[in-house]
mmCIF file of C-alpha atoms and ligand atoms in Angstrom:
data_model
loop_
_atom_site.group_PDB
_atom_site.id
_atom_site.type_symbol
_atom_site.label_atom_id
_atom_site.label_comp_id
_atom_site.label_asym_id
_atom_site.label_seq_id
_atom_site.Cartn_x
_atom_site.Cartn_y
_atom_site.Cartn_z
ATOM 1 C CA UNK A 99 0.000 0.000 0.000
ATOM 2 C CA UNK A 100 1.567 3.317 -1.091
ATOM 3 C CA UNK A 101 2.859 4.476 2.116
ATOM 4 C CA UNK A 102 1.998 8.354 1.640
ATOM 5 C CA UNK A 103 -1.698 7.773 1.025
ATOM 6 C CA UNK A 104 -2.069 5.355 4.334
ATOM 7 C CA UNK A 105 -0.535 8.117 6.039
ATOM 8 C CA UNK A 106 -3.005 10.751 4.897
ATOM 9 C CA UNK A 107 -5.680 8.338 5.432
ATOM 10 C CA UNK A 108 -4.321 7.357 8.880
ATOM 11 C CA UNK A 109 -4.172 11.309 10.077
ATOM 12 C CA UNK A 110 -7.749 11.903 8.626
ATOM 13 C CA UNK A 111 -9.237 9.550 10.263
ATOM 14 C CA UNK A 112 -7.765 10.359 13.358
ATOM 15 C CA UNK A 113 -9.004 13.631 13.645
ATOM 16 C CA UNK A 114 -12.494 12.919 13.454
ATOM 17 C CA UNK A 115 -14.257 13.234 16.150
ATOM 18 C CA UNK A 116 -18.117 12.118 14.586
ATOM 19 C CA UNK A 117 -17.157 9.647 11.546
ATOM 20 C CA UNK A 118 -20.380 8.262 9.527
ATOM 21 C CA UNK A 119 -19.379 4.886 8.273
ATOM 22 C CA UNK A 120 -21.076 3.514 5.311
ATOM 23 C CA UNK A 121 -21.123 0.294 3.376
ATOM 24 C CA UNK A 122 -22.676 -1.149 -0.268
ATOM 25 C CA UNK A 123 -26.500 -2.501 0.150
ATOM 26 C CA UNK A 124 -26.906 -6.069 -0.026
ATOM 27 C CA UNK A 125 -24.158 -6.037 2.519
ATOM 28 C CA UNK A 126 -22.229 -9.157 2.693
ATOM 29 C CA UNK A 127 -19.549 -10.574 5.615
ATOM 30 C CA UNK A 128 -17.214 -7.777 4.366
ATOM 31 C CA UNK A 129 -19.405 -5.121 3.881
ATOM 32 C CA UNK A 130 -20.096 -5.782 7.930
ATOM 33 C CA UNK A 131 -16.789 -7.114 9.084
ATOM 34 C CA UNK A 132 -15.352 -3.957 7.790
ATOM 35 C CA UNK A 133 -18.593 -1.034 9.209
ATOM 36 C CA UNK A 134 -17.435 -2.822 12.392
ATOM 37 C CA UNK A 135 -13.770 -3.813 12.499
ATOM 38 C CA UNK A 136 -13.350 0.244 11.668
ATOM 39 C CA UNK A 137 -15.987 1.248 13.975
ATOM 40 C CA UNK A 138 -14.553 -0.351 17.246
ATOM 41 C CA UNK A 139 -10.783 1.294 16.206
ATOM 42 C CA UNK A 140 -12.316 4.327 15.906
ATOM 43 C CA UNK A 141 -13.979 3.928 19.047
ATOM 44 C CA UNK A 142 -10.840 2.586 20.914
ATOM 45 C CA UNK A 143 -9.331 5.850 19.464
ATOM 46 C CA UNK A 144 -11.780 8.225 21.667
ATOM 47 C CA UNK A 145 -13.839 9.097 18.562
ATOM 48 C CA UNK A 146 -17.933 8.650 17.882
ATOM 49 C CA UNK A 147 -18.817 6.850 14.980
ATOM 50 C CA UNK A 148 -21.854 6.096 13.603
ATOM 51 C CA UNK A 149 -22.483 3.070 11.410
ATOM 52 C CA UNK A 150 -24.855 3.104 8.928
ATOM 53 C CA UNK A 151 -26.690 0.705 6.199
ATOM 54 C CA UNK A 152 -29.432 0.062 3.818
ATOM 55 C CA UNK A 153 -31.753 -2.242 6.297
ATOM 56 C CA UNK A 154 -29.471 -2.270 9.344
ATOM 57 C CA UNK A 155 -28.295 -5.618 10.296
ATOM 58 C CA UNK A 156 -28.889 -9.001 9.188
ATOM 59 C CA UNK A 157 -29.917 -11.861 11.446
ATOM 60 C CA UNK A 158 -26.811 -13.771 9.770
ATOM 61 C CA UNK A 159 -24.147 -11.637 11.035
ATOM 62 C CA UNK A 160 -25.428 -10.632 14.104
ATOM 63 C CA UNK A 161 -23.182 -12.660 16.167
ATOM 64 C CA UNK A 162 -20.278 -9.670 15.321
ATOM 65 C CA UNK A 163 -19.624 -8.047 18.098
ATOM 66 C CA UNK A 164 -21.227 -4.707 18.737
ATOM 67 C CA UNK A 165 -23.657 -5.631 15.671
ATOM 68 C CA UNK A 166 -26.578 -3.912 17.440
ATOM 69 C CA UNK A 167 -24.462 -0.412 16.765
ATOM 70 C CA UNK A 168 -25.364 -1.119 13.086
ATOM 71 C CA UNK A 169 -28.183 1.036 12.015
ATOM 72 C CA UNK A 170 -30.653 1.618 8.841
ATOM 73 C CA UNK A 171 -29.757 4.474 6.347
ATOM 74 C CA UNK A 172 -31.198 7.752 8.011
ATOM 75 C CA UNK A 173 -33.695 9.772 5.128
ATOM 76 C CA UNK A 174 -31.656 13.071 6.206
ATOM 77 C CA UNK A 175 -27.633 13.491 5.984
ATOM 78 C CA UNK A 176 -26.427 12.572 9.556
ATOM 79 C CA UNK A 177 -23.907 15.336 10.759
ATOM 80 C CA UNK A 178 -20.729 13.969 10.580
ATOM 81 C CA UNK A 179 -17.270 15.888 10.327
ATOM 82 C CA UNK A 180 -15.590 12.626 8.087
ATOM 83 C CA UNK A 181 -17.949 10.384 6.098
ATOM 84 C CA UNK A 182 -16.806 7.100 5.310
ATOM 85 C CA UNK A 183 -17.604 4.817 2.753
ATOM 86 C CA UNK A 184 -15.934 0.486 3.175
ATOM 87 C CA UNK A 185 -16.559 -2.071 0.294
ATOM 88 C CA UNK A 186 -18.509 0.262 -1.599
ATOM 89 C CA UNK A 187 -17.727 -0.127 -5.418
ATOM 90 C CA UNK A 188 -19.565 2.978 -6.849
ATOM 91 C CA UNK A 189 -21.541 5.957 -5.061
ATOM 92 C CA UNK A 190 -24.675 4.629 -5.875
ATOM 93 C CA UNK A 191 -24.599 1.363 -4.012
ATOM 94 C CA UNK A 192 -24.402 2.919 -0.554
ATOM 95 C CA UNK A 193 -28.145 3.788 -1.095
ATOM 96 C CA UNK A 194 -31.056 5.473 -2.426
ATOM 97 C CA UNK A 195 -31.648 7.872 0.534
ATOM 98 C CA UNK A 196 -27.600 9.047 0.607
ATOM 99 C CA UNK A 197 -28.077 10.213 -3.314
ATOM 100 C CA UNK A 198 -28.971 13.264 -1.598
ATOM 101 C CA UNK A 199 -26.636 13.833 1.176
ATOM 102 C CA UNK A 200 -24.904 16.677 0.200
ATOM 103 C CA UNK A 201 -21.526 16.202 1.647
ATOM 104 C CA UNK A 202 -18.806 14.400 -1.009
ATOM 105 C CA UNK A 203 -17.712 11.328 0.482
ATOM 106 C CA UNK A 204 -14.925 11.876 2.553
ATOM 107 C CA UNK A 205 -12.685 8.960 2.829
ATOM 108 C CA UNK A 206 -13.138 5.696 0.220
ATOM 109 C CA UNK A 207 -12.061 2.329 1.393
ATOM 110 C CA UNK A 208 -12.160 -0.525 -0.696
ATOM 111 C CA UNK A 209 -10.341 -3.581 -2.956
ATOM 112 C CA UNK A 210 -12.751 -3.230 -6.269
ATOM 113 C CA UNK A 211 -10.965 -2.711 -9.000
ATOM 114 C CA UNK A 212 -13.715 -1.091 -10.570
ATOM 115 C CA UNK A 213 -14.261 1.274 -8.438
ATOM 116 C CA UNK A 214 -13.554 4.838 -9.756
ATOM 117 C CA UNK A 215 -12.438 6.693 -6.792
ATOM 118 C CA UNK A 216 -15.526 8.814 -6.068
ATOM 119 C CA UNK A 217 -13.912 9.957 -2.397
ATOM 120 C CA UNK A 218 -11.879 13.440 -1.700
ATOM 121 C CA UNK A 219 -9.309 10.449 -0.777
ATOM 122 C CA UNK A 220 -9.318 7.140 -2.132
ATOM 123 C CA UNK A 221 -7.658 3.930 -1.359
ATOM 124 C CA UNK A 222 -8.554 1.085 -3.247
ATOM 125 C CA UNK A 223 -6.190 -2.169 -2.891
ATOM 126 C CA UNK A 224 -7.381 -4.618 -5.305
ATOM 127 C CA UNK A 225 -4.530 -6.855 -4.766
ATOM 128 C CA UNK A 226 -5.978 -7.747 -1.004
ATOM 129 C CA UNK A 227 -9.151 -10.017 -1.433
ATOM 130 C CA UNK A 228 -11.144 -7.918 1.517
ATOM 131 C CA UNK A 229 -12.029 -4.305 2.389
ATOM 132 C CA UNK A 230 -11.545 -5.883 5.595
ATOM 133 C CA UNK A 231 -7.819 -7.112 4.674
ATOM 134 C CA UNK A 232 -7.241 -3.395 3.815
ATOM 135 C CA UNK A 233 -8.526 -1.420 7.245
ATOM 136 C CA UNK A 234 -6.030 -4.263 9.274
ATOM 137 C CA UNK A 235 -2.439 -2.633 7.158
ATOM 138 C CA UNK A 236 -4.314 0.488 7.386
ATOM 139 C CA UNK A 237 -4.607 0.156 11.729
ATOM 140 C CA UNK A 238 -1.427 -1.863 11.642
ATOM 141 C CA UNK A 239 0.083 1.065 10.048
ATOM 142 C CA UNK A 240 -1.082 3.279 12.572
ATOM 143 C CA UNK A 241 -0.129 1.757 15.376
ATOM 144 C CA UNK A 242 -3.706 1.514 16.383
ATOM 145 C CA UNK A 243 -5.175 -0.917 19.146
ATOM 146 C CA UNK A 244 -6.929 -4.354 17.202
ATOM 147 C CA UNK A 245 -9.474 -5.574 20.135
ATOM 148 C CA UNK A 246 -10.365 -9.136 19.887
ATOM 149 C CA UNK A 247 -13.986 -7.665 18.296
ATOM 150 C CA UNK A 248 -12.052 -5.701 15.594
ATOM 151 C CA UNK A 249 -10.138 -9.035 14.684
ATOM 152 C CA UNK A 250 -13.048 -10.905 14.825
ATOM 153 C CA UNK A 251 -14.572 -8.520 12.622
ATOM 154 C CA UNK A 252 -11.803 -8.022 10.052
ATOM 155 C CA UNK A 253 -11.483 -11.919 10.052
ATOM 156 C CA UNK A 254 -15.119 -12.601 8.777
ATOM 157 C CA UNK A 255 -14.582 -9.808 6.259
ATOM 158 C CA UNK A 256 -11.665 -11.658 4.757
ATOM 159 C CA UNK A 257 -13.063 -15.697 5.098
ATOM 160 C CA UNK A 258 -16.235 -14.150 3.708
ATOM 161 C CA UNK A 259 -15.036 -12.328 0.423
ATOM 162 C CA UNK A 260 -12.328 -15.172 -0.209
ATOM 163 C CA UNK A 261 -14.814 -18.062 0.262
ATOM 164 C CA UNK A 262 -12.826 -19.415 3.184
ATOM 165 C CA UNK A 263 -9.543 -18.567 1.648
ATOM 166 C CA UNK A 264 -10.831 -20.999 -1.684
ATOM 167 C CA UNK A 265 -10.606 -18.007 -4.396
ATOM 168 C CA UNK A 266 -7.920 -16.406 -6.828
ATOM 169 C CA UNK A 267 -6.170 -13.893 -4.763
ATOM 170 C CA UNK A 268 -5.526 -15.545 -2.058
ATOM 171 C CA UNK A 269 -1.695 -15.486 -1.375
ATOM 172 C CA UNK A 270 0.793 -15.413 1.012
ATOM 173 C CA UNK A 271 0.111 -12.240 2.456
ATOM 174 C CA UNK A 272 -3.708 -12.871 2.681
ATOM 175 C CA UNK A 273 -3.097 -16.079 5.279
ATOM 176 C CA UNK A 274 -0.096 -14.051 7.136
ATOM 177 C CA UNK A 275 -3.388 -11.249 7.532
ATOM 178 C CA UNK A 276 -5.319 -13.512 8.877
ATOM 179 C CA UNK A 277 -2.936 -15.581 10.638
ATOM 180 C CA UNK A 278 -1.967 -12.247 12.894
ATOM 181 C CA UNK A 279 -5.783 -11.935 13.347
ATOM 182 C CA UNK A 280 -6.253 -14.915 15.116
ATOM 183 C CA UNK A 281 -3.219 -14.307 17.766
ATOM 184 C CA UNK A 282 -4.968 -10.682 18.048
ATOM 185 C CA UNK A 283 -8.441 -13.029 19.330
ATOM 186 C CA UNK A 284 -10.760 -14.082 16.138
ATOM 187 C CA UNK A 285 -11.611 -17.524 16.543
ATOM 188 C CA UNK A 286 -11.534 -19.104 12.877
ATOM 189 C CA UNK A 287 -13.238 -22.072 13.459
ATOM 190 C CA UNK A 288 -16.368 -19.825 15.379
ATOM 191 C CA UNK A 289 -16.764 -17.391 12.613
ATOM 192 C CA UNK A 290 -16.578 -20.425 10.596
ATOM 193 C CA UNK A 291 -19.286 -21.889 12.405
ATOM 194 C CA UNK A 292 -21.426 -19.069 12.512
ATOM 195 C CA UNK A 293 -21.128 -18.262 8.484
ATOM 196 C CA UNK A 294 -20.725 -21.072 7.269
ATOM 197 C CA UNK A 295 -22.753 -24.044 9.068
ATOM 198 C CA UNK A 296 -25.980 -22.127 10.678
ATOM 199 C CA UNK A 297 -27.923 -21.740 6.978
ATOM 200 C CA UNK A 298 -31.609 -21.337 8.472
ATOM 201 C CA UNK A 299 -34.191 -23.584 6.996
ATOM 202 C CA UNK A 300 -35.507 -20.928 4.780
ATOM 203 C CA UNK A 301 -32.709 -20.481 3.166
ATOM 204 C CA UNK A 302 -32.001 -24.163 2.586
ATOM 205 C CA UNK A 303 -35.598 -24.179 1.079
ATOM 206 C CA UNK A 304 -34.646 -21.601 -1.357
ATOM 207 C CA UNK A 305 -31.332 -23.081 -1.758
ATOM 208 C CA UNK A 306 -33.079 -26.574 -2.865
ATOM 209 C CA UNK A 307 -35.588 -24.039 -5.083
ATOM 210 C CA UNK A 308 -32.867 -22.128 -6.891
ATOM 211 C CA UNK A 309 -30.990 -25.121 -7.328
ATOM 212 C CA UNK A 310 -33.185 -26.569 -9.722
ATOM 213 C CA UNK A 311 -33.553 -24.308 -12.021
ATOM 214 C CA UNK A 312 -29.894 -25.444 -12.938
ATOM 215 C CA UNK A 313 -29.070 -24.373 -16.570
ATOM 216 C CA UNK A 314 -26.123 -25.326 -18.515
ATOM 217 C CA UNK A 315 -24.307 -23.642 -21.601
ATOM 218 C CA UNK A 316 -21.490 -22.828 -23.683
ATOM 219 C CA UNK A 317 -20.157 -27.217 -23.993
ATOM 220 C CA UNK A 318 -20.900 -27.070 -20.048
ATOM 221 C CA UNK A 319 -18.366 -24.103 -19.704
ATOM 222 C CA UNK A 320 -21.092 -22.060 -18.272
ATOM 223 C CA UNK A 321 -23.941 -22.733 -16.109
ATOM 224 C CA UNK A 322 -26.575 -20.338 -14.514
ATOM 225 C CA UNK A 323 -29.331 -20.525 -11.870
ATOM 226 C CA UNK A 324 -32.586 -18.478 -11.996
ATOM 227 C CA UNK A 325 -34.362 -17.040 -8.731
ATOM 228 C CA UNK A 326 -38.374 -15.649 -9.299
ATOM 229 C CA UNK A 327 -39.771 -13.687 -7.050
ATOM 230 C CA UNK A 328 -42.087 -16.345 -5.559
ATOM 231 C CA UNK A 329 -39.442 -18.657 -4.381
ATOM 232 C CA UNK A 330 -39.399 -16.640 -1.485
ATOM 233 C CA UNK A 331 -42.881 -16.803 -0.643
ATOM 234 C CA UNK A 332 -42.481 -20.745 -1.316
ATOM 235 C CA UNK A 333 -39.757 -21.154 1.144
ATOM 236 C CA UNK A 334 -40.006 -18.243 3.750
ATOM 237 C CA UNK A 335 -36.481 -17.085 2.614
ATOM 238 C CA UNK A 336 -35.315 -13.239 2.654
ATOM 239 C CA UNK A 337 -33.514 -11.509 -0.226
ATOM 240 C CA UNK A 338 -29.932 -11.815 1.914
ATOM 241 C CA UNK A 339 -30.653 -15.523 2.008
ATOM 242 C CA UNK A 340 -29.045 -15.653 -1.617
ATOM 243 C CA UNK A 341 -25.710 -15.223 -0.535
ATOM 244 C CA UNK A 342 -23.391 -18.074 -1.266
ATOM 245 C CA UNK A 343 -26.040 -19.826 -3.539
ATOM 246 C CA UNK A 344 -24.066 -18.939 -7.027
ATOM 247 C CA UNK A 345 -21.882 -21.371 -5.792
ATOM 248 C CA UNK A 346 -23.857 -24.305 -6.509
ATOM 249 C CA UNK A 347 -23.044 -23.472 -10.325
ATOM 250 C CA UNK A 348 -19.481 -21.490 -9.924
ATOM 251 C CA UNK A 349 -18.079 -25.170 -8.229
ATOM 252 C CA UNK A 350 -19.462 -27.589 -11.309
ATOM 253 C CA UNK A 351 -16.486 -29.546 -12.864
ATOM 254 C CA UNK A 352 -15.106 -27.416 -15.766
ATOM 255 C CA UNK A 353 -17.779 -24.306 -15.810
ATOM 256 C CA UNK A 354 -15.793 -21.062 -16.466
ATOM 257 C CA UNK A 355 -18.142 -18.674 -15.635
ATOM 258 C CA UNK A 356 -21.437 -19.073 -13.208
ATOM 259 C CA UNK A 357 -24.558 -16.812 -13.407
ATOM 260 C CA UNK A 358 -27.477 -16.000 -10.882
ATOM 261 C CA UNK A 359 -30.524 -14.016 -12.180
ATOM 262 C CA UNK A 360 -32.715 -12.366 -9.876
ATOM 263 C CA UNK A 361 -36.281 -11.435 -11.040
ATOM 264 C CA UNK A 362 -37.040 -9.050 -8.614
ATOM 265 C CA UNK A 363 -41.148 -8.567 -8.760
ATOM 266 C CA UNK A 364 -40.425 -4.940 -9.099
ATOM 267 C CA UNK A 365 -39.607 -5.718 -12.723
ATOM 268 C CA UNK A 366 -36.084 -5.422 -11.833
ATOM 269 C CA UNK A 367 -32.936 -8.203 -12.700
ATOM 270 C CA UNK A 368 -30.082 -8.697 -9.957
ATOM 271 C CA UNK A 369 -27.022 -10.682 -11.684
ATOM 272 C CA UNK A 370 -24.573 -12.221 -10.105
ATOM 273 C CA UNK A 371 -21.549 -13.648 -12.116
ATOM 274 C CA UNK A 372 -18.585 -15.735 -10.711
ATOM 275 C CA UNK A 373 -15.116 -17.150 -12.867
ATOM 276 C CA UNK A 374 -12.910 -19.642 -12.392
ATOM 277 C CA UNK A 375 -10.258 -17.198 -13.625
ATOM 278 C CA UNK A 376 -9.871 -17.335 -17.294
ATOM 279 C CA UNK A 377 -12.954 -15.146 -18.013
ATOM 280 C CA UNK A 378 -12.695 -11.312 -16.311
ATOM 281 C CA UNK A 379 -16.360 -10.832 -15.253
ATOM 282 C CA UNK A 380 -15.721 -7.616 -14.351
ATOM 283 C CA UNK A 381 -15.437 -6.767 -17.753
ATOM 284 C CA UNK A 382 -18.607 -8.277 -18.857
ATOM 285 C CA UNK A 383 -20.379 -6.667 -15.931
ATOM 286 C CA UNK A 384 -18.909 -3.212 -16.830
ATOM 287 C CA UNK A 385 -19.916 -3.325 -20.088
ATOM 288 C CA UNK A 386 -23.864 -3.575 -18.380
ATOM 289 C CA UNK A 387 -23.161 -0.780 -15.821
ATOM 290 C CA UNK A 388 -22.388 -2.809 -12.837
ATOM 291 C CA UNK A 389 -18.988 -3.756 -11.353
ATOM 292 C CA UNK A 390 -16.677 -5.851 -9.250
ATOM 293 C CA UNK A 391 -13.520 -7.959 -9.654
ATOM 294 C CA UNK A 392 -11.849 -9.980 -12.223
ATOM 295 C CA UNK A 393 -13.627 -13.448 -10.515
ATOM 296 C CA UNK A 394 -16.871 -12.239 -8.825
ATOM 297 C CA UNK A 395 -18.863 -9.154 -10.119
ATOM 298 C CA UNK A 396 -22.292 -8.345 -10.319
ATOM 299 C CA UNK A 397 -24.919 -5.983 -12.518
ATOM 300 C CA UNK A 398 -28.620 -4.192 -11.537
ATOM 301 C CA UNK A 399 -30.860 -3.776 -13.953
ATOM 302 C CA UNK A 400 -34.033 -1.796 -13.471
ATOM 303 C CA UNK A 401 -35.546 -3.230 -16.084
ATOM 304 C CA UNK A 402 -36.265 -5.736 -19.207
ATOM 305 C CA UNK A 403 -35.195 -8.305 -17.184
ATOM 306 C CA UNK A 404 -35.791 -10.693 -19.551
ATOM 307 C CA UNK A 405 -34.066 -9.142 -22.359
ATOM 308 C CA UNK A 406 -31.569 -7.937 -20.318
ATOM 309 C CA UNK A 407 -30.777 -11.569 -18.540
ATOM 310 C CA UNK A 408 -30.567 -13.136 -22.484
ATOM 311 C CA UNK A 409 -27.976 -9.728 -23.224
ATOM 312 C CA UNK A 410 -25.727 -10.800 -20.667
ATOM 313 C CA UNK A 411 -25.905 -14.528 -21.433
ATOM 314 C CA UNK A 412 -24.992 -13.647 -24.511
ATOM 315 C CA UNK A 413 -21.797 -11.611 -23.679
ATOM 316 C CA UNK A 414 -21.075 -14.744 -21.568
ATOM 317 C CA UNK A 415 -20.670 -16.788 -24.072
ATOM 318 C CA UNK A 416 -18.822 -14.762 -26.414
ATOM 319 C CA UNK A 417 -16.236 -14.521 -23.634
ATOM 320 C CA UNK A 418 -16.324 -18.200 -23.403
ATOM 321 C CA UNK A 419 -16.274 -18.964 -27.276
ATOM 322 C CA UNK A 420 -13.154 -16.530 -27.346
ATOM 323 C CA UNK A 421 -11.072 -18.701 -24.587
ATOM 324 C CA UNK A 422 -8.753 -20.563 -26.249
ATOM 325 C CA UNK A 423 -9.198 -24.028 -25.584
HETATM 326 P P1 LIG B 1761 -22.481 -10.429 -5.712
HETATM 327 O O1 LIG B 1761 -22.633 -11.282 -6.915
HETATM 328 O O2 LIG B 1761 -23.666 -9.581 -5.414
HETATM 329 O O3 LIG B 1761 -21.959 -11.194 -4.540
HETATM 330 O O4 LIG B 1761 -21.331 -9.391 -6.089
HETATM 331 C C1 LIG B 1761 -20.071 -9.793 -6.533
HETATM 332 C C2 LIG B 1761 -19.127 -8.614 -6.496
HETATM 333 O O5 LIG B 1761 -19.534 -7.628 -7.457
HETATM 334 C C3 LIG B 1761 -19.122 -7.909 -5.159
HETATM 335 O O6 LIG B 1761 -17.809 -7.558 -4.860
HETATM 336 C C4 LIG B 1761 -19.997 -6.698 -5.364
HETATM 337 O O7 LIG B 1761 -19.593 -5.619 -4.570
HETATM 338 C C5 LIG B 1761 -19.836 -6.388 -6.846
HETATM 339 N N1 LIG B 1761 -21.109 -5.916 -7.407
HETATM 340 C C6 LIG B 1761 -22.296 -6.566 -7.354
HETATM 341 N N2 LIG B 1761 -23.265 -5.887 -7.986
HETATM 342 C C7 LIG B 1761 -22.699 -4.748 -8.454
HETATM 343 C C8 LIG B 1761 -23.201 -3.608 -9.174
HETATM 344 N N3 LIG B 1761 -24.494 -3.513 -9.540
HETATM 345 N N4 LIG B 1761 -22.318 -2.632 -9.466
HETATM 346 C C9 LIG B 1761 -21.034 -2.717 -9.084
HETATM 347 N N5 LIG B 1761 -20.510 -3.756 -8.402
HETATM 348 C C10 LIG B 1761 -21.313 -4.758 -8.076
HETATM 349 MN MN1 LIG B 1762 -18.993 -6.624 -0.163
HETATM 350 MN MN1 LIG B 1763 -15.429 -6.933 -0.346
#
């Protein structure tokens, strides 16, 4: 990390005193992880922040410590003398209601490589796998204090976004990370426990839904899975419950790229694309508005879902008939 920008990120975040901390909607482990591993330094530090998110918390990541501090996007701008947006790839996915906060963004943390730098001070590390990877150099940097509840934090960022330390980007440097976040207190095999093996039913109804609407593509290079909006009324599942389920497609033998298409009933498509590594999503999701990285990116369409879903099966395959084989 360059060392002149952690330093003016460092010193501007310690001099505020009322920091409003903001992450993407649809908030994932690292999305959370990092709200609260950045939270409780700034708290250990003397300051006030306030943490802030479309919907609040989620009943799946409760168990983070000091997860009830986690509240729902305010309609007015909260007054705030540093506002600070983790994970976030563009401006428009930390919500509706902030498109008309007036304030520019004050500090941007983040590892998506699409993200355009839409902060009066950037730092986006795409080489680590996790915001949450990024905010422990930044408060190792700085000399600040790492409770046991900011490790455990930071640590669920990083197993989270790297699929338990499973994907492409995962190197040396990402286990050393999360090796000195264990001795500093998170318990791997707890966090483990709690993301990983405590899917409610609901979710395993929508999971065995979703599942079978299984298509596969492209000489079984690509594969996608389809959700419709009455899935959830047919298994009691909530929108977050579809984290994690692209993977039933993303691990087949030999598919390149996996897809998830979300009707929404609100005429709108959700898309969630995953690669293996030879295919850069990111690029195909770009090219539809949305965002990402090279191996997990996403789109959000507001409309002709249908059309739109066949568009972007289409650029999927073009990427896939282009791989040499
Ligand atoms: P998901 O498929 O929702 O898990 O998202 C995969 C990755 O793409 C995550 O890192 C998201 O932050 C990013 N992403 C998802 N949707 C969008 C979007 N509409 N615009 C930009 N980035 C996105
Ligand atoms: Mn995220
Ligand atoms: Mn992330």
């Amino acid at each position: 990390m360059d060392a002149d920008l952690t330093r003016q990120i460092i010193d501007r975040l310690a001099s505020a005193q009322a920091p409003v901390l903001l992450t993407h909607l649809r908030p994932d482990g690292d999305a959370y992880g990092s709200l609260l591993g950045l939270g409780h330094a700034l708290k250990h530090q003397g300051a006030k922040p306030k943490l802030f998110v479309e919907g609040g918390m989620i009943d799946m990541y409760r168990f983070l410590p000091g997860s009830e501090l986690v509240q729902d996007l305010p309609n007015a701008m909260p007054e705030t003398d540093c506002l600070i947006a983790l994970d976030t790839s563009t401006r428009e996915r930390l919500g509706q209601k902030t498109l008309s906060w007036t304030r520019p963004v004050d500090l941007v943390i983040d590892h998506h490589i699409s993200n355009p730098g839409y902060g009066v001070i950037n730092l986006i590390v795409a080489e680590i796998p996790s915001t949450t990877g990024v905010l422990f150099k930044l408060l190792e940097s700085a000399g600040w204090k790492i409770s046991p509840s900011t490790a455990t934090c930071l640590f669920t960022g990083l197993t989270t976004d790297t699929g338990s330390f499973r994907y492409r980007g995962t190197n040396a440097e990402t286990l050393h990370i999360a090796a000195k976040m264990v001795e500093l207190g998170a318990d791997p095999s707890e966090i483990a426990k709690q993301c990983y093996l405590s899917i409610t039913h609901e979710r395993h109804a929508l999971k065995r839904l979703v599942s079978n609407t299984l298509s596969i593509k492209d000489g079984k290079k690509s594969a996608f899975l389809t959700i419709f909006p009455e899935f959830y009324t047919e298994s009691g599942a909530k929108s977050e419950d579809t984290e994690g389920i692209i993977e039933e497609v993303s691990s087949i033998q030999g598919v390149e790229v996996g897809s998830l298409f979300e009707f929404n009933s609100d005429g709108g498509l959700r898309v969630s694309l995953r690669s293996k590594g030879k295919v850069d999503v990111n690029a195909i999701a770009s090219a539809f508005g949305g965002g990402g990285h090279k191996a997990a990116a996403g789109i959000r369409f507001t409309k002709d879902a249908e059309k739109n879903r066949d568009l972007v099966l289409a650029a999927i395959s073009q990427a896939i008939a282009s791989l040499k084989s």
